[in-house]
Amino acid sequence: MSINFWPSLQFIAYARIAQGILYTFDLEVLKRRFLLGGLYYTQCMERIEKMVSVVLLPVYPRTVSCLSVERTKFVGVKYLPLPNEIQKKLVGVVMALAMEIKTWFDCHKYIVRDDNLDLRNKVNWFSFGIIDRLQTARIFIQDENLNIRERFHLACTYYFEDYVQMLWRNMSRADRFYARRRLPRSRGLELWLRTLHRKIPLNWEEISRNEMRHFFRSNTLGMRRYFRNLRGAEMRYQCIHFALDSGNVHHFDLYLCLRLINTGELNAMFTRLQTTEFWELFQCFLQWPFQTIFLDIVNDFQRYINEDLFHALVTLILKYKLPMEWQEYPYVNLFQCFWNLLSTKFEDYVINDKELYVLVEYVLNSSNDFDITEYLNLINE
C-alpha cells in the first residue's frame, strides 16, 4: 500500500497534551470503567473538560528588535485559553487515548491478570497517541516481578522468540505444566510448545506451507511481529482476511501490515474480501489518528466500494461518529468530502433510506453552522 501516515506537529502536540491530562487519572480504574456510563463517566468528562479549559497558550510579541543566538526573554508575553474549537478537539483526543488504554486492557486481560498493572509506567506510546503494543509487551515481559507464566504467554503471543526460549529455560516443571495444560489454546501456542519440546526455532517455511487458516485464529495480537515472516501471497491474504473477520485487529497493526504489501498483490487480495471485511478495514481508518488518511484510502480503493458498503459507511459516520459528545476530528468536513467523492454512484441507494437521508441533507447544508443539539434531535425523532 502506497498511502503513508505522517502525523503533523499539531497532531503530536494534541496527543502529548492529551496524554498529560489522561495521566492525572488512575489508569487502573480507567482501564475497567471507561465508557461504562453512569456517574464515573460523567465525572470523567467534567474533569477532562475542566482541565482542558485551563490550558493556556503563550502569545509572544510579533516584533523582533534584533537577531541573537542567545536565549531571548520576551517582554509582555500573554497567556490565553485555547479557542473553543481546539478545546473541543482536545477533549476528544483525551477520550480517544482513554479508549486506547481500555482497548489494550480488554485485549490483554486474560494474559496479564494482575489488578494493578502499573500502566502509568509500563504502557509505551507513539508520539501521535497510539500505544506501541510491541514495546509495551516487551516492557511487561522484562518485568521480573510479573508472574513468569504471564510473561511467557505474552512472549508467545507477540512472537518474541528469544524471550520465549529464555523464559522456558527458567520456568519450573509446574510452570511448564501450566503452560501446556492451562494457558488458553491457540494454534500459535501449540507451535511454540512443539518447537520448545524439539529445541528448534519456529520454521516459517513450514508454517506458511502447512498452517494457513488455523494459524490466524485468535492470533491477531502478534500479527505486526510475524507478518514479515509469512511466505507467499496466499498466507498474507489469510492473515488479513482473518484479522478483518475477527473484528478486533488493532488499526495501527493493520496499517503497518498493509504497508508491506505491494499494490498488485493488494488489489488481488481485495478482490477476495467480503463487504463486511471492507467495512472493518475502512472503519479502522476512522479511528484516531488515521482519519487524516481516510479519504486517501477511500479514493485509492473506491473500486471495491459497493452500494451496501457505502450505505454502511454513511451510517457509521452520521449515526456513530458525529453524535459523539467528543469530537477528536472534524467529521462534518470529512463526511462532506466522502459524500462528494462517491455520491454520484450511490446517492439513490441512500435516498431510499429516508431516515438516514435526512441526516445527510442536514450535514451537507450545515458546513459552517452545524448544531450538535439540533442534529441529535433529528436522530432521535
Short mmCIF file of N, CA and C in Angstrom, two decimals, residues 49-187:
data_model
loop_
_atom_site.label_atom_id
_atom_site.label_comp_id
_atom_site.label_asym_id
_atom_site.label_seq_id
_atom_site.Cartn_x
_atom_site.Cartn_y
_atom_site.Cartn_z
N GLU A 49 -12.96 18.19 30.74
CA GLU A 49 -13.33 19.49 30.19
C GLU A 49 -12.77 20.63 31.04
N LYS A 50 -12.77 20.46 32.35
CA LYS A 50 -12.24 21.50 33.23
C LYS A 50 -10.73 21.64 33.03
N MET A 51 -10.03 20.53 32.92
CA MET A 51 -8.57 20.59 32.75
C MET A 51 -8.20 21.20 31.41
N VAL A 52 -8.96 20.87 30.37
CA VAL A 52 -8.70 21.45 29.06
C VAL A 52 -8.94 22.96 29.08
N SER A 53 -9.96 23.39 29.82
CA SER A 53 -10.32 24.81 29.83
C SER A 53 -9.25 25.69 30.48
N VAL A 54 -8.38 25.09 31.30
CA VAL A 54 -7.34 25.90 31.96
C VAL A 54 -5.99 25.78 31.27
N VAL A 55 -5.93 25.06 30.16
CA VAL A 55 -4.69 25.02 29.37
C VAL A 55 -4.51 26.39 28.73
N LEU A 56 -3.34 26.97 28.93
CA LEU A 56 -3.08 28.33 28.43
C LEU A 56 -2.06 28.30 27.29
N LEU A 57 -2.26 29.17 26.34
CA LEU A 57 -1.40 29.27 25.17
C LEU A 57 -0.61 30.58 25.26
N PRO A 58 0.72 30.49 25.26
CA PRO A 58 1.51 31.73 25.31
C PRO A 58 1.44 32.47 23.97
N VAL A 59 1.22 33.76 24.03
CA VAL A 59 1.18 34.60 22.84
C VAL A 59 2.37 35.55 22.91
N TYR A 60 3.32 35.41 21.97
CA TYR A 60 4.54 36.19 22.00
C TYR A 60 4.41 37.43 21.12
N PRO A 61 5.17 38.47 21.45
CA PRO A 61 5.17 39.68 20.58
C PRO A 61 5.67 39.32 19.19
N ARG A 62 5.11 39.98 18.20
CA ARG A 62 5.50 39.68 16.82
C ARG A 62 6.77 40.41 16.40
N THR A 63 7.06 41.51 17.03
CA THR A 63 8.21 42.31 16.61
C THR A 63 9.49 41.78 17.23
N VAL A 64 10.56 41.77 16.46
CA VAL A 64 11.87 41.34 16.94
C VAL A 64 12.84 42.49 16.70
N SER A 65 13.50 42.95 17.75
CA SER A 65 14.38 44.10 17.63
C SER A 65 15.70 43.75 16.96
N CYS A 66 16.22 42.55 17.22
CA CYS A 66 17.48 42.15 16.61
C CYS A 66 17.59 40.63 16.65
N LEU A 67 18.50 40.10 15.88
CA LEU A 67 18.73 38.66 15.87
C LEU A 67 19.83 38.33 16.86
N SER A 68 19.65 37.24 17.59
CA SER A 68 20.64 36.87 18.58
C SER A 68 20.60 35.36 18.78
N VAL A 69 21.78 34.77 19.00
CA VAL A 69 21.83 33.34 19.27
C VAL A 69 21.60 33.07 20.75
N GLU A 70 21.58 34.10 21.57
CA GLU A 70 21.35 33.93 22.99
C GLU A 70 19.85 33.83 23.26
N ARG A 71 19.54 33.14 24.37
CA ARG A 71 18.14 32.99 24.75
C ARG A 71 17.52 34.36 25.00
N THR A 72 16.37 34.56 24.39
CA THR A 72 15.71 35.86 24.50
C THR A 72 14.61 35.79 25.55
N LYS A 73 14.57 36.79 26.37
CA LYS A 73 13.49 36.89 27.36
C LYS A 73 12.43 37.83 26.79
N PHE A 74 11.30 37.25 26.42
CA PHE A 74 10.24 38.05 25.82
C PHE A 74 9.55 38.90 26.88
N VAL A 75 9.27 40.10 26.48
CA VAL A 75 8.58 41.03 27.37
C VAL A 75 7.13 41.12 26.92
N GLY A 76 6.24 41.12 27.86
CA GLY A 76 4.83 41.29 27.54
C GLY A 76 4.16 40.05 26.99
N VAL A 77 4.70 38.85 27.34
CA VAL A 77 4.07 37.61 26.90
C VAL A 77 2.72 37.45 27.59
N LYS A 78 1.71 37.12 26.81
CA LYS A 78 0.38 36.90 27.35
C LYS A 78 0.01 35.43 27.26
N TYR A 79 -0.81 34.97 28.18
CA TYR A 79 -1.28 33.59 28.17
C TYR A 79 -2.80 33.60 28.03
N LEU A 80 -3.24 32.96 26.96
CA LEU A 80 -4.68 32.96 26.66
C LEU A 80 -5.20 31.53 26.66
N PRO A 81 -6.47 31.34 27.04
CA PRO A 81 -7.06 30.00 26.95
C PRO A 81 -7.17 29.56 25.50
N LEU A 82 -7.22 28.26 25.29
CA LEU A 82 -7.34 27.73 23.93
C LEU A 82 -8.69 28.13 23.34
N PRO A 83 -8.75 28.38 22.04
CA PRO A 83 -10.04 28.65 21.40
C PRO A 83 -11.01 27.49 21.63
N ASN A 84 -12.30 27.77 21.65
CA ASN A 84 -13.30 26.75 21.94
C ASN A 84 -13.20 25.55 21.01
N GLU A 85 -12.96 25.80 19.74
CA GLU A 85 -12.87 24.70 18.77
C GLU A 85 -11.73 23.75 19.12
N ILE A 86 -10.59 24.32 19.52
CA ILE A 86 -9.43 23.50 19.90
C ILE A 86 -9.71 22.77 21.20
N GLN A 87 -10.38 23.43 22.14
CA GLN A 87 -10.73 22.78 23.40
C GLN A 87 -11.58 21.54 23.16
N LYS A 88 -12.58 21.67 22.28
CA LYS A 88 -13.46 20.54 22.00
C LYS A 88 -12.69 19.39 21.37
N LYS A 89 -11.78 19.72 20.46
CA LYS A 89 -11.00 18.66 19.82
C LYS A 89 -10.06 18.01 20.83
N LEU A 90 -9.47 18.79 21.72
CA LEU A 90 -8.54 18.25 22.71
C LEU A 90 -9.27 17.30 23.66
N VAL A 91 -10.49 17.66 24.06
CA VAL A 91 -11.30 16.74 24.88
C VAL A 91 -11.48 15.43 24.12
N GLY A 92 -11.78 15.51 22.83
CA GLY A 92 -11.95 14.31 22.02
C GLY A 92 -10.69 13.46 21.95
N VAL A 93 -9.53 14.11 21.85
CA VAL A 93 -8.27 13.36 21.78
C VAL A 93 -7.99 12.67 23.11
N VAL A 94 -8.27 13.35 24.22
CA VAL A 94 -8.11 12.71 25.54
C VAL A 94 -8.98 11.45 25.62
N MET A 95 -10.22 11.56 25.16
CA MET A 95 -11.12 10.41 25.18
C MET A 95 -10.64 9.30 24.25
N ALA A 96 -10.07 9.67 23.11
CA ALA A 96 -9.54 8.67 22.19
C ALA A 96 -8.38 7.91 22.82
N LEU A 97 -7.51 8.62 23.55
CA LEU A 97 -6.39 7.96 24.22
C LEU A 97 -6.88 7.09 25.38
N ALA A 98 -7.93 7.55 26.06
CA ALA A 98 -8.51 6.74 27.12
C ALA A 98 -9.09 5.44 26.54
N MET A 99 -9.71 5.56 25.38
CA MET A 99 -10.24 4.38 24.70
C MET A 99 -9.13 3.44 24.29
N GLU A 100 -7.99 3.98 23.91
CA GLU A 100 -6.83 3.17 23.56
C GLU A 100 -6.35 2.36 24.77
N ILE A 101 -6.35 2.98 25.95
CA ILE A 101 -5.99 2.27 27.18
C ILE A 101 -6.97 1.14 27.44
N LYS A 102 -8.26 1.42 27.36
CA LYS A 102 -9.27 0.40 27.64
C LYS A 102 -9.20 -0.74 26.64
N THR A 103 -9.01 -0.41 25.37
CA THR A 103 -8.92 -1.45 24.34
C THR A 103 -7.71 -2.35 24.59
N TRP A 104 -6.57 -1.73 24.95
CA TRP A 104 -5.39 -2.53 25.26
C TRP A 104 -5.69 -3.49 26.41
N PHE A 105 -6.32 -2.99 27.45
CA PHE A 105 -6.62 -3.84 28.60
C PHE A 105 -7.57 -4.98 28.22
N ASP A 106 -8.61 -4.67 27.46
CA ASP A 106 -9.57 -5.69 27.05
C ASP A 106 -8.89 -6.80 26.24
N CYS A 107 -7.88 -6.45 25.46
CA CYS A 107 -7.17 -7.44 24.65
C CYS A 107 -6.17 -8.26 25.44
N HIS A 108 -5.78 -7.77 26.62
CA HIS A 108 -4.71 -8.43 27.37
C HIS A 108 -5.13 -8.93 28.76
N LYS A 109 -6.38 -8.73 29.12
CA LYS A 109 -6.78 -9.04 30.49
C LYS A 109 -6.73 -10.53 30.81
N TYR A 110 -6.71 -11.39 29.79
CA TYR A 110 -6.58 -12.82 30.05
C TYR A 110 -5.15 -13.30 29.87
N ILE A 111 -4.24 -12.36 29.64
CA ILE A 111 -2.81 -12.70 29.56
C ILE A 111 -2.10 -12.19 30.80
N VAL A 112 -2.23 -10.89 31.08
CA VAL A 112 -1.68 -10.32 32.32
C VAL A 112 -2.87 -10.03 33.24
N ARG A 113 -2.95 -10.74 34.34
CA ARG A 113 -4.16 -10.77 35.14
C ARG A 113 -4.09 -9.96 36.43
N ASP A 114 -2.94 -9.37 36.74
CA ASP A 114 -2.83 -8.61 37.99
C ASP A 114 -3.81 -7.44 38.00
N ASP A 115 -4.36 -7.14 39.17
CA ASP A 115 -5.26 -5.99 39.28
C ASP A 115 -4.52 -4.68 39.05
N ASN A 116 -3.31 -4.60 39.56
CA ASN A 116 -2.51 -3.38 39.40
C ASN A 116 -1.38 -3.66 38.42
N LEU A 117 -1.52 -3.17 37.19
CA LEU A 117 -0.55 -3.44 36.14
C LEU A 117 0.50 -2.35 36.00
N ASP A 118 0.39 -1.29 36.80
CA ASP A 118 1.32 -0.17 36.71
C ASP A 118 1.36 0.38 35.29
N LEU A 119 0.18 0.60 34.72
CA LEU A 119 0.09 1.06 33.33
C LEU A 119 0.78 2.39 33.12
N ARG A 120 0.76 3.22 34.13
CA ARG A 120 1.36 4.56 34.00
C ARG A 120 2.84 4.47 33.60
N ASN A 121 3.55 3.48 34.11
CA ASN A 121 4.98 3.36 33.85
C ASN A 121 5.33 2.31 32.80
N LYS A 122 4.36 1.48 32.43
CA LYS A 122 4.68 0.39 31.50
C LYS A 122 4.14 0.59 30.09
N VAL A 123 3.03 1.27 29.96
CA VAL A 123 2.48 1.47 28.63
C VAL A 123 3.36 2.44 27.86
N ASN A 124 3.77 2.03 26.66
CA ASN A 124 4.63 2.85 25.82
C ASN A 124 3.82 3.43 24.67
N TRP A 125 3.97 4.73 24.43
CA TRP A 125 3.15 5.43 23.43
C TRP A 125 3.99 5.90 22.26
N PHE A 126 3.40 5.82 21.07
CA PHE A 126 3.94 6.57 19.94
C PHE A 126 3.60 8.04 20.16
N SER A 127 4.35 8.91 19.49
CA SER A 127 4.18 10.35 19.71
C SER A 127 2.81 10.86 19.30
N PHE A 128 2.11 10.12 18.44
CA PHE A 128 0.82 10.59 17.91
C PHE A 128 -0.37 9.99 18.63
N GLY A 129 -0.15 9.38 19.81
CA GLY A 129 -1.27 8.97 20.65
C GLY A 129 -1.80 7.58 20.42
N ILE A 130 -0.94 6.65 20.03
CA ILE A 130 -1.29 5.24 19.88
C ILE A 130 -0.33 4.45 20.75
N ILE A 131 -0.85 3.43 21.45
CA ILE A 131 0.03 2.58 22.25
C ILE A 131 0.91 1.74 21.34
N ASP A 132 2.21 1.74 21.61
CA ASP A 132 3.13 0.85 20.90
C ASP A 132 3.03 -0.51 21.59
N ARG A 133 2.22 -1.38 21.02
CA ARG A 133 1.92 -2.65 21.68
C ARG A 133 3.13 -3.57 21.76
N LEU A 134 3.99 -3.53 20.76
CA LEU A 134 5.18 -4.39 20.81
C LEU A 134 6.12 -3.96 21.94
N GLN A 135 6.40 -2.67 22.02
CA GLN A 135 7.31 -2.20 23.07
C GLN A 135 6.67 -2.37 24.44
N THR A 136 5.37 -2.16 24.54
CA THR A 136 4.68 -2.35 25.82
C THR A 136 4.76 -3.81 26.25
N ALA A 137 4.56 -4.74 25.31
CA ALA A 137 4.69 -6.16 25.63
C ALA A 137 6.10 -6.49 26.10
N ARG A 138 7.08 -5.89 25.42
CA ARG A 138 8.47 -6.15 25.81
C ARG A 138 8.74 -5.66 27.24
N ILE A 139 8.17 -4.52 27.60
CA ILE A 139 8.36 -3.98 28.96
C ILE A 139 7.75 -4.92 29.99
N PHE A 140 6.55 -5.44 29.72
CA PHE A 140 5.93 -6.39 30.65
C PHE A 140 6.74 -7.68 30.73
N ILE A 141 7.22 -8.17 29.61
CA ILE A 141 7.98 -9.42 29.59
C ILE A 141 9.26 -9.28 30.41
N GLN A 142 9.89 -8.11 30.37
CA GLN A 142 11.15 -7.89 31.08
C GLN A 142 10.95 -7.66 32.59
N ASP A 143 9.72 -7.48 33.02
CA ASP A 143 9.43 -7.21 34.42
C ASP A 143 9.47 -8.51 35.22
N GLU A 144 10.53 -8.70 35.98
CA GLU A 144 10.70 -9.95 36.73
C GLU A 144 9.75 -10.05 37.91
N ASN A 145 9.07 -8.97 38.26
CA ASN A 145 8.07 -9.03 39.33
C ASN A 145 6.75 -9.62 38.84
N LEU A 146 6.60 -9.72 37.53
CA LEU A 146 5.39 -10.29 36.95
C LEU A 146 5.52 -11.81 36.93
N ASN A 147 4.41 -12.50 37.11
CA ASN A 147 4.39 -13.96 37.09
C ASN A 147 5.03 -14.47 35.79
N ILE A 148 5.94 -15.42 35.91
CA ILE A 148 6.66 -15.90 34.73
C ILE A 148 5.74 -16.58 33.74
N ARG A 149 4.62 -17.14 34.21
CA ARG A 149 3.66 -17.76 33.29
C ARG A 149 3.04 -16.69 32.38
N GLU A 150 2.73 -15.54 32.95
CA GLU A 150 2.15 -14.46 32.17
C GLU A 150 3.18 -13.87 31.22
N ARG A 151 4.40 -13.74 31.67
CA ARG A 151 5.45 -13.23 30.80
C ARG A 151 5.68 -14.17 29.62
N PHE A 152 5.66 -15.47 29.89
CA PHE A 152 5.82 -16.46 28.82
C PHE A 152 4.66 -16.40 27.83
N HIS A 153 3.44 -16.31 28.35
CA HIS A 153 2.25 -16.22 27.49
C HIS A 153 2.34 -14.98 26.61
N LEU A 154 2.77 -13.86 27.18
CA LEU A 154 2.88 -12.62 26.42
C LEU A 154 3.96 -12.73 25.35
N ALA A 155 5.08 -13.35 25.69
CA ALA A 155 6.17 -13.52 24.72
C ALA A 155 5.73 -14.39 23.55
N CYS A 156 4.96 -15.45 23.84
CA CYS A 156 4.44 -16.31 22.76
C CYS A 156 3.46 -15.53 21.89
N THR A 157 2.59 -14.78 22.54
CA THR A 157 1.55 -14.03 21.81
C THR A 157 2.16 -13.03 20.85
N TYR A 158 3.27 -12.41 21.24
CA TYR A 158 3.90 -11.39 20.41
C TYR A 158 5.12 -11.90 19.64
N TYR A 159 5.37 -13.17 19.69
CA TYR A 159 6.41 -13.81 18.88
C TYR A 159 7.80 -13.24 19.13
N PHE A 160 8.11 -13.04 20.43
CA PHE A 160 9.47 -12.68 20.83
C PHE A 160 10.23 -13.98 21.09
N GLU A 161 10.85 -14.51 20.06
CA GLU A 161 11.42 -15.86 20.17
C GLU A 161 12.50 -15.96 21.23
N ASP A 162 13.39 -14.97 21.32
CA ASP A 162 14.47 -15.02 22.33
C ASP A 162 13.89 -15.06 23.74
N TYR A 163 12.86 -14.25 23.98
CA TYR A 163 12.24 -14.24 25.30
C TYR A 163 11.51 -15.55 25.58
N VAL A 164 10.85 -16.09 24.58
CA VAL A 164 10.15 -17.36 24.77
C VAL A 164 11.13 -18.44 25.22
N GLN A 165 12.24 -18.55 24.54
CA GLN A 165 13.22 -19.59 24.89
C GLN A 165 13.87 -19.32 26.25
N MET A 166 14.17 -18.06 26.53
CA MET A 166 14.79 -17.72 27.82
C MET A 166 13.85 -18.02 28.97
N LEU A 167 12.60 -17.62 28.84
CA LEU A 167 11.64 -17.85 29.91
C LEU A 167 11.36 -19.34 30.10
N TRP A 168 11.30 -20.06 29.00
CA TRP A 168 11.07 -21.51 29.09
C TRP A 168 12.20 -22.20 29.86
N ARG A 169 13.42 -21.77 29.63
CA ARG A 169 14.56 -22.35 30.35
C ARG A 169 14.46 -22.06 31.84
N ASN A 170 13.89 -20.91 32.20
CA ASN A 170 13.84 -20.50 33.60
C ASN A 170 12.56 -20.94 34.32
N MET A 171 11.65 -21.57 33.60
CA MET A 171 10.38 -21.98 34.22
C MET A 171 10.55 -23.30 34.96
N SER A 172 9.84 -23.40 36.09
CA SER A 172 9.84 -24.66 36.85
C SER A 172 9.01 -25.71 36.13
N ARG A 173 9.07 -26.94 36.59
CA ARG A 173 8.26 -28.01 35.99
C ARG A 173 6.78 -27.69 36.13
N ALA A 174 6.41 -27.08 37.28
CA ALA A 174 5.00 -26.73 37.50
C ALA A 174 4.56 -25.64 36.51
N ASP A 175 5.45 -24.67 36.28
CA ASP A 175 5.12 -23.59 35.34
C ASP A 175 4.99 -24.14 33.92
N ARG A 176 5.87 -25.07 33.56
CA ARG A 176 5.78 -25.66 32.22
C ARG A 176 4.51 -26.49 32.07
N PHE A 177 4.16 -27.21 33.12
CA PHE A 177 2.92 -28.00 33.08
C PHE A 177 1.72 -27.06 32.90
N TYR A 178 1.76 -25.95 33.60
CA TYR A 178 0.67 -24.96 33.48
C TYR A 178 0.59 -24.45 32.05
N ALA A 179 1.74 -24.15 31.46
CA ALA A 179 1.75 -23.64 30.09
C ALA A 179 1.17 -24.66 29.12
N ARG A 180 1.46 -25.92 29.33
CA ARG A 180 0.97 -26.96 28.43
C ARG A 180 -0.52 -27.23 28.61
N ARG A 181 -1.00 -27.13 29.85
CA ARG A 181 -2.37 -27.59 30.15
C ARG A 181 -3.38 -26.48 30.40
N ARG A 182 -2.91 -25.32 30.87
CA ARG A 182 -3.86 -24.34 31.37
C ARG A 182 -3.94 -23.05 30.55
N LEU A 183 -2.89 -22.72 29.81
CA LEU A 183 -2.96 -21.49 29.03
C LEU A 183 -4.01 -21.62 27.93
N PRO A 184 -4.72 -20.53 27.62
CA PRO A 184 -5.73 -20.58 26.54
C PRO A 184 -5.12 -21.09 25.24
N ARG A 185 -5.78 -22.07 24.65
CA ARG A 185 -5.23 -22.72 23.48
C ARG A 185 -5.39 -21.90 22.20
N SER A 186 -4.31 -21.82 21.44
CA SER A 186 -4.33 -21.26 20.09
C SER A 186 -3.32 -22.07 19.29
N ARG A 187 -3.46 -22.01 17.97
CA ARG A 187 -2.51 -22.75 17.14
C ARG A 187 -1.10 -22.19 17.31
#
